Amino acid sequence: MRAQPADAPRSGGILRQPTSVWATAFAAVVAFMGIGLVDPILPAIAENLRATPSQVSLLFTSYFLITAVAMLVTGWVSSRIGGRRTLLAGLALVVVFAALSGTSGTVGQLVGFRAGWGLGNALFVATALAVIVGAASGGAESAIILYEAALGLGISLGPLAGALLGDMNWRYPFFGTAVLMAVGFLLIATLLRPAPRPATPTGLTAPLRALRHGGLSTTAFTALFYNYAFFTVLAFTPFVLHMDAHGIGLVFFGWGVLVALSSVFAAPVLQRRIGTVRVMHLSLALLILFQLGLALLGHTGIVVCAILCGLPIGMNNTAFTEAAMEVSDHPRPVASAGYNFVRWTGGALAPYLASRLAETFGPSVPYYAGALCCAIAMLILLARRHHLRPLDRVDIDHAFQADPLPARI
């Protein structure tokens, strides 16, 4: 287990953070907006570029596939040029490729530009987590909650921004993201001071070697199946809602709000009470239930279940991220890179496979497949639970920080 430095703050309000942390968190919000930004405009993109749902779903697949592979080199890059320069390089790439996405004339061009966007996103997101964990007050738990809050806020605002701007023109959300990321670039450039580089640069194969650790590999491959279900909901549901951009945007705004609230409030409380691994089991079971609702219910039920999926997704995001950071002795940037490489692969596969399953077998089948993936994830947790025993110590530490009285009795 990774020991916390003796002089590290053991507690502190999550809102009491250095300015550099808030600047990084703001840029993270905008980066995560890019995930759900295209949700409300998927039908409009399909119509305007004369593409099928499975072709349009490649916007997610190219984005997450490049993000997953690029995660393997983020530590290698940041350990050589520094976290600040890596963040700025990632932001610059997102600005360029988001703007180019808005100029696309074919779905192929848009898929390609989204791939470049994914490269920038990988450089930024993996490094941002390490920067926030390293600079935030209150220890790793507060930092991860702040990071997941940024994720939830970005995911909730993305569909809303996509709906508002996409209602005028499907290209405007891409240009809007480029502008916001340029603002994030300026904030990082002016407010984040360069941090010392590690004495030993990270090797290219370090993230893959880190996955030899039983706890990290268990967390990562469980997250792969969970993320398949997650992105089935996110990327495929707009096509079964049969709503305009505003309607889709509002549904996923509600979904994203629940992601943010459950990440920040529900997950930490439940982790202290029942433990991180049990939170994963509970969240996966709830996600199975809501996906079956998406498969079986009528239009109103689909809307309700799509929004409610935000609850287990938010809890799982926090539980899995903290597990990946704490279950092994590997440096956090290395553990994060290996974990994200595996889990984003699930996010890359789900949008395209879900659309193809729907086109071949019907719109309910993708959700049955997502529910099956959640069940497989639960089986992995059960079969390899002994590898996750280090998380028991983390849960005890969190419970002590929340209520230190029993230790004094």
Coordinates of C-alpha atoms in Angstrom, one line a residue:
M1 CA 0.0 0.0 0.0
R2 CA 1.1 3.6 -0.7
A3 CA 1.8 5.3 2.6
Q4 CA 0.6 8.9 3.0
P5 CA 3.4 11.4 3.8
A6 CA 3.5 12.3 7.5
D7 CA 3.1 16.0 6.7
A8 CA 0.3 15.5 4.2
P9 CA -3.0 17.0 5.4
R10 CA -5.3 14.3 6.6
S11 CA -8.4 16.4 6.3
G12 CA -9.6 19.6 4.9
G13 CA -12.5 21.1 3.0
I14 CA -12.7 19.9 -0.5
L15 CA -13.3 23.5 -1.6
R16 CA -10.1 24.7 0.1
Q17 CA -7.8 24.2 -2.9
P18 CA -4.9 26.2 -4.4
T19 CA -5.7 28.3 -7.4
S20 CA -3.7 26.0 -9.7
V21 CA -6.0 23.1 -8.7
W22 CA -9.1 25.1 -9.6
A23 CA -7.6 26.1 -12.9
T24 CA -6.8 22.4 -13.7
A25 CA -10.3 21.4 -12.5
F26 CA -12.0 24.0 -14.8
A27 CA -10.0 22.7 -17.8
A28 CA -11.0 19.1 -16.8
V29 CA -14.7 20.1 -16.7
V30 CA -14.4 21.4 -20.3
A31 CA -12.4 18.3 -21.4
F32 CA -15.2 16.1 -20.0
M33 CA -17.8 18.2 -21.7
G34 CA -16.3 16.9 -24.9
I35 CA -17.5 13.4 -24.0
G36 CA -21.2 14.2 -23.9
L37 CA -21.2 17.2 -26.2
V38 CA -22.1 15.3 -29.3
D39 CA -24.9 13.3 -27.6
P40 CA -27.8 15.7 -28.5
I41 CA -26.5 16.3 -32.0
L42 CA -25.9 12.7 -33.0
P43 CA -29.2 12.5 -35.0
A44 CA -28.5 15.8 -36.6
I45 CA -25.0 14.8 -37.6
A46 CA -26.4 11.5 -39.1
E47 CA -28.9 13.5 -41.1
N48 CA -26.6 16.3 -42.3
L49 CA -23.7 14.0 -43.2
R50 CA -26.0 11.2 -44.5
A51 CA -24.6 8.6 -42.1
T52 CA -26.0 5.6 -40.3
P53 CA -26.1 5.4 -36.5
S54 CA -23.2 2.9 -36.5
Q55 CA -21.2 5.3 -38.6
V56 CA -21.9 8.2 -36.4
S57 CA -21.1 6.1 -33.3
L58 CA -17.5 6.0 -34.6
L59 CA -17.2 9.5 -33.3
F60 CA -17.0 7.9 -29.8
T61 CA -15.0 4.9 -30.9
S62 CA -12.2 6.8 -32.6
Y63 CA -12.1 9.3 -29.7
F64 CA -11.9 6.6 -27.0
L65 CA -9.7 4.2 -28.9
I66 CA -7.0 6.8 -29.4
T67 CA -7.5 8.0 -25.8
A68 CA -6.9 4.5 -24.6
V69 CA -3.8 3.8 -26.6
A70 CA -2.4 7.3 -25.9
M71 CA -2.7 6.7 -22.2
L72 CA 0.3 4.4 -22.4
V73 CA 2.6 7.2 -23.4
T74 CA 1.2 10.0 -21.2
G75 CA 3.5 9.1 -18.3
W76 CA 6.5 8.8 -20.6
V77 CA 5.8 12.3 -22.0
S78 CA 5.0 14.0 -18.7
S79 CA 8.0 12.6 -16.9
R80 CA 10.2 14.2 -19.6
I81 CA 8.6 17.5 -20.3
G82 CA 6.8 18.0 -17.0
G83 CA 3.1 17.9 -16.1
R84 CA 2.4 21.5 -17.0
R85 CA 3.8 21.2 -20.5
T86 CA 1.9 18.0 -21.0
L87 CA -1.4 19.6 -19.9
L88 CA -0.8 22.5 -22.3
A89 CA 0.1 20.2 -25.2
G90 CA -3.1 18.2 -24.6
L91 CA -5.2 21.3 -24.4
A92 CA -3.7 22.8 -27.6
L93 CA -4.4 19.5 -29.5
V94 CA -8.0 19.6 -28.3
V95 CA -8.4 23.2 -29.3
V96 CA -7.1 22.5 -32.8
F97 CA -9.0 19.2 -33.4
A98 CA -12.3 20.5 -31.9
A99 CA -12.2 23.4 -34.2
L100 CA -11.4 21.2 -37.2
S101 CA -14.3 18.9 -36.2
G102 CA -16.6 21.8 -36.8
T103 CA -15.4 22.2 -40.4
S104 CA -16.0 18.5 -41.3
G105 CA -17.7 17.8 -44.6
T106 CA -18.0 14.1 -44.2
V107 CA -18.5 11.7 -41.4
G108 CA -15.0 10.2 -42.1
Q109 CA -13.4 13.6 -41.6
L110 CA -15.3 14.1 -38.4
V111 CA -14.2 10.6 -37.1
G112 CA -10.6 11.4 -37.9
F113 CA -10.7 14.8 -36.2
R114 CA -12.3 13.2 -33.1
A115 CA -9.3 10.8 -33.1
G116 CA -6.9 13.7 -32.8
W117 CA -9.2 15.2 -30.2
G118 CA -8.8 11.9 -28.3
L119 CA -5.0 12.2 -28.3
G120 CA -5.2 15.6 -26.8
N121 CA -7.7 14.4 -24.3
A122 CA -5.5 11.5 -23.2
L123 CA -2.5 13.8 -22.6
F124 CA -4.6 16.2 -20.6
V125 CA -6.9 13.9 -18.6
A126 CA -4.3 11.4 -17.3
T127 CA -2.0 14.2 -16.3
A128 CA -4.7 16.3 -14.8
L129 CA -5.6 13.6 -12.4
A130 CA -2.0 13.3 -11.3
V131 CA -1.6 17.1 -11.0
I132 CA -4.8 17.4 -8.9
V133 CA -3.9 14.5 -6.6
G134 CA -0.4 16.0 -6.1
A135 CA -1.5 19.6 -5.5
A136 CA -4.9 19.3 -3.8
S137 CA -5.3 19.8 -0.1
G138 CA -7.0 17.1 2.0
G139 CA -5.2 14.1 0.6
A140 CA -5.9 11.7 -2.3
E141 CA -9.5 11.1 -1.4
S142 CA -10.5 14.8 -1.6
A143 CA -8.5 15.2 -4.8
I144 CA -10.2 12.2 -6.5
I145 CA -13.6 13.4 -5.4
L146 CA -12.8 16.8 -6.9
Y147 CA -11.6 15.2 -10.1
E148 CA -14.8 13.1 -10.3
A149 CA -16.9 16.2 -9.6
A150 CA -15.2 17.8 -12.6
L151 CA -16.0 14.7 -14.6
G152 CA -19.6 14.7 -13.5
L153 CA -20.1 18.5 -14.1
G154 CA -18.4 18.3 -17.5
I155 CA -20.5 15.3 -18.5
S156 CA -23.7 17.0 -17.4
L157 CA -22.9 20.4 -19.0
G158 CA -21.7 18.8 -22.3
P159 CA -25.1 17.6 -23.5
L160 CA -26.7 20.9 -22.4
A161 CA -24.1 23.0 -24.3
G162 CA -24.4 20.6 -27.2
A163 CA -28.2 21.0 -27.3
L164 CA -28.1 24.8 -27.0
L165 CA -25.5 25.4 -29.6
G166 CA -26.5 22.4 -31.8
D167 CA -30.0 23.8 -32.1
M168 CA -28.5 26.6 -34.1
N169 CA -26.1 24.5 -36.1
W170 CA -24.6 21.1 -35.4
R171 CA -21.1 22.5 -36.0
Y172 CA -21.3 25.1 -33.2
P173 CA -20.7 22.8 -30.3
F174 CA -17.3 21.9 -31.7
F175 CA -16.3 25.5 -32.1
G176 CA -17.7 26.3 -28.6
T177 CA -15.5 23.6 -27.1
A178 CA -12.4 24.9 -28.9
V179 CA -13.0 28.4 -27.4
L180 CA -13.6 27.0 -23.8
M181 CA -10.5 24.8 -24.1
A182 CA -8.5 27.9 -25.2
V183 CA -9.6 29.6 -22.0
G184 CA -8.5 26.5 -20.0
F185 CA -5.1 26.7 -21.8
L186 CA -4.6 30.3 -20.7
L187 CA -5.6 29.5 -17.1
I188 CA -3.1 26.6 -16.9
A189 CA -0.4 28.7 -18.6
T190 CA -0.8 31.5 -16.1
L191 CA -1.8 29.8 -12.8
L192 CA -0.1 26.4 -12.8
R193 CA 3.6 26.6 -11.8
P194 CA 6.0 23.9 -13.2
A195 CA 6.5 21.0 -10.8
P196 CA 9.8 19.2 -10.4
R197 CA 10.2 16.3 -12.8
P198 CA 10.6 12.8 -11.3
A199 CA 14.3 11.7 -10.8
T200 CA 13.7 8.6 -12.9
P201 CA 11.7 9.2 -16.1
T202 CA 8.8 6.8 -16.7
G203 CA 9.5 4.0 -19.2
L204 CA 7.2 3.4 -22.2
T205 CA 6.2 -0.1 -20.9
A206 CA 5.7 1.0 -17.3
P207 CA 1.8 1.2 -17.5
L208 CA 1.7 -2.3 -19.1
R209 CA 4.1 -3.7 -16.5
A210 CA 2.0 -2.1 -13.7
L211 CA -1.0 -4.2 -14.9
R212 CA 0.8 -7.3 -13.7
H213 CA -0.3 -6.3 -10.2
G214 CA -3.3 -8.4 -9.3
G215 CA -5.2 -5.6 -7.7
L216 CA -4.7 -3.1 -10.5
S217 CA -5.4 -5.6 -13.3
T218 CA -8.6 -6.7 -11.5
T219 CA -9.8 -3.1 -11.1
A220 CA -8.9 -2.3 -14.8
F221 CA -10.6 -5.3 -16.4
T222 CA -13.6 -4.9 -14.2
A223 CA -13.8 -1.3 -15.3
L224 CA -13.5 -2.4 -19.0
F225 CA -16.8 -4.3 -18.8
Y226 CA -18.4 -1.5 -16.7
N227 CA -17.3 1.1 -19.2
Y228 CA -18.9 -0.9 -22.0
A229 CA -22.2 -0.6 -20.2
F230 CA -21.6 3.1 -19.3
F231 CA -21.0 4.1 -22.9
T232 CA -23.8 2.0 -24.3
V233 CA -26.1 4.2 -22.3
L234 CA -24.3 7.4 -23.3
A235 CA -23.7 6.8 -27.0
F236 CA -26.6 4.7 -28.1
T237 CA -29.6 6.1 -26.0
P238 CA -29.9 9.3 -28.1
F239 CA -31.1 7.2 -31.0
V240 CA -33.9 5.5 -29.0
L241 CA -35.1 8.6 -27.3
H242 CA -36.6 10.0 -30.6
M243 CA -36.4 13.6 -29.3
D244 CA -34.9 16.8 -30.7
A245 CA -31.5 18.2 -29.5
H246 CA -33.1 20.1 -26.6
G247 CA -34.9 17.0 -25.3
I248 CA -31.8 14.8 -25.6
G249 CA -29.7 17.5 -24.0
L250 CA -32.1 17.8 -21.0
V251 CA -32.2 14.1 -20.5
F252 CA -28.5 13.8 -20.4
F253 CA -28.1 16.9 -18.3
G254 CA -30.3 15.2 -15.7
W255 CA -28.2 12.1 -16.1
G256 CA -25.0 14.1 -15.7
V257 CA -26.2 15.9 -12.6
L258 CA -26.8 12.6 -10.9
V259 CA -23.4 11.4 -12.0
A260 CA -21.8 14.5 -10.3
L261 CA -23.9 14.3 -7.1
S262 CA -23.4 10.6 -6.6
S263 CA -19.7 10.9 -7.3
V264 CA -19.2 13.6 -4.7
F265 CA -21.7 12.8 -2.1
A266 CA -23.1 9.2 -2.3
A267 CA -19.9 7.3 -3.2
P268 CA -17.6 8.6 -0.3
V269 CA -20.4 8.0 2.3
L270 CA -21.1 4.5 1.1
Q271 CA -17.4 3.7 0.8
R272 CA -16.9 4.5 4.5
R273 CA -20.0 2.5 5.5
I274 CA -19.8 -0.6 3.4
G275 CA -16.4 -0.5 1.7
T276 CA -15.2 0.3 -1.9
V277 CA -15.7 -3.2 -3.3
R278 CA -19.3 -3.4 -2.1
V279 CA -20.0 0.0 -3.6
M280 CA -18.8 -1.4 -6.9
H281 CA -21.1 -4.4 -6.5
L282 CA -24.1 -2.3 -5.6
S283 CA -23.5 0.2 -8.4
L284 CA -23.1 -2.6 -11.0
A285 CA -26.3 -4.2 -9.8
L286 CA -28.2 -1.0 -10.1
L287 CA -26.8 -0.4 -13.6
I288 CA -28.1 -3.8 -14.6
L289 CA -31.5 -2.9 -13.3
F290 CA -31.7 0.4 -15.1
Q291 CA -30.4 -1.1 -18.4
L292 CA -33.1 -3.8 -18.3
G293 CA -35.5 -0.9 -17.8
L294 CA -34.1 0.8 -21.0
A295 CA -34.6 -2.5 -22.9
L296 CA -38.1 -3.3 -21.7
L297 CA -40.0 -0.1 -20.9
G298 CA -41.8 2.4 -23.1
H299 CA -40.6 6.0 -23.9
T300 CA -41.3 7.5 -20.5
G301 CA -39.5 4.5 -18.8
I302 CA -36.5 5.0 -21.1
V303 CA -36.2 8.6 -20.2
V304 CA -36.4 7.9 -16.4
C305 CA -34.0 4.9 -16.6
A306 CA -31.5 6.9 -18.7
I307 CA -31.5 9.7 -16.1
L308 CA -31.3 7.2 -13.2
C309 CA -28.3 5.5 -14.7
G310 CA -26.3 8.5 -13.6
L311 CA -26.5 7.3 -9.9
P312 CA -24.6 4.0 -10.3
I313 CA -22.3 5.5 -12.9
G314 CA -21.2 8.3 -10.6
M315 CA -20.7 6.0 -7.7
N316 CA -18.6 3.6 -9.8
N317 CA -16.5 6.4 -11.3
T318 CA -15.3 7.4 -7.9
A319 CA -14.9 3.9 -6.5
F320 CA -13.0 2.6 -9.5
T321 CA -10.8 5.7 -9.8
E322 CA -9.8 5.6 -6.1
A323 CA -9.3 1.8 -6.3
A324 CA -6.9 2.2 -9.3
M325 CA -4.9 4.9 -7.4
E326 CA -4.7 3.1 -4.1
V327 CA -4.7 -0.7 -4.7
S328 CA -1.0 -0.9 -5.8
D329 CA 2.4 0.6 -4.9
H330 CA 2.9 1.9 -8.4
P331 CA 3.3 5.7 -8.9
R332 CA -0.2 7.2 -9.5
P333 CA 0.6 8.5 -13.0
V334 CA 1.7 5.0 -14.0
A335 CA -1.2 3.2 -12.4
S336 CA -3.6 5.8 -13.9
A337 CA -2.2 5.2 -17.4
G338 CA -2.4 1.4 -17.2
Y339 CA -5.9 1.5 -15.7
N340 CA -7.2 4.1 -18.2
F341 CA -5.7 2.2 -21.2
V342 CA -7.8 -0.9 -20.3
R343 CA -11.0 0.9 -19.2
W344 CA -11.2 3.3 -22.1
T345 CA -11.0 0.3 -24.4
G346 CA -14.5 -0.6 -23.2
G347 CA -15.6 2.9 -24.0
A348 CA -14.2 2.6 -27.5
L349 CA -15.9 -0.7 -28.2
A350 CA -19.4 0.0 -26.8
P351 CA -20.7 2.8 -29.2
Y352 CA -20.1 1.0 -32.4
L353 CA -21.0 -2.5 -31.2
A354 CA -24.2 -1.2 -29.6
S355 CA -25.3 0.4 -32.8
R356 CA -24.5 -2.6 -34.8
L357 CA -26.4 -4.9 -32.4
A358 CA -29.4 -2.6 -32.7
E359 CA -29.3 -2.5 -36.5
T360 CA -29.0 -6.3 -36.6
F361 CA -31.2 -7.5 -33.8
G362 CA -33.3 -4.6 -32.5
P363 CA -32.9 -1.6 -30.1
S364 CA -33.3 -3.6 -26.9
V365 CA -30.3 -5.9 -27.5
P366 CA -27.5 -3.3 -26.8
Y367 CA -28.9 -2.9 -23.3
Y368 CA -29.1 -6.6 -22.7
A369 CA -25.4 -6.8 -23.7
G370 CA -24.6 -3.9 -21.4
A371 CA -26.3 -5.6 -18.5
L372 CA -24.4 -8.8 -19.3
C373 CA -21.2 -6.9 -19.2
C374 CA -22.1 -5.6 -15.7
A375 CA -22.7 -9.1 -14.6
I376 CA -19.3 -10.2 -15.9
A377 CA -17.7 -7.3 -14.0
M378 CA -19.4 -8.5 -10.8
L379 CA -18.1 -12.0 -11.4
I380 CA -14.5 -10.7 -11.9
L381 CA -14.8 -8.8 -8.6
L382 CA -16.0 -12.0 -6.8
A383 CA -13.4 -14.3 -8.4
R384 CA -10.4 -12.0 -7.7
R385 CA -11.6 -10.3 -4.5
H386 CA -8.4 -11.4 -2.7
H387 CA -6.4 -9.0 -4.9
L388 CA -8.5 -6.1 -3.7
R389 CA -7.8 -6.6 0.1
P390 CA -5.5 -3.5 0.2
L391 CA -8.6 -1.4 -0.3
D392 CA -9.9 -2.5 3.1
R393 CA -7.1 -0.5 4.7
V394 CA -8.1 2.6 2.6
D395 CA -11.7 2.2 3.6
I396 CA -10.6 2.1 7.3
D397 CA -8.5 5.2 6.9
H398 CA -11.4 7.0 5.3
A399 CA -13.8 6.0 8.1
F400 CA -11.3 7.2 10.7
Q401 CA -10.9 10.6 9.0
A402 CA -14.7 10.9 8.9
D403 CA -15.2 9.9 12.6
P404 CA -11.9 9.6 14.6
L405 CA -13.8 9.2 17.9
P406 CA -13.7 5.4 18.1
A407 CA -9.9 5.4 17.9
R408 CA -9.7 7.5 21.1
I409 CA -12.0 5.2 23.1

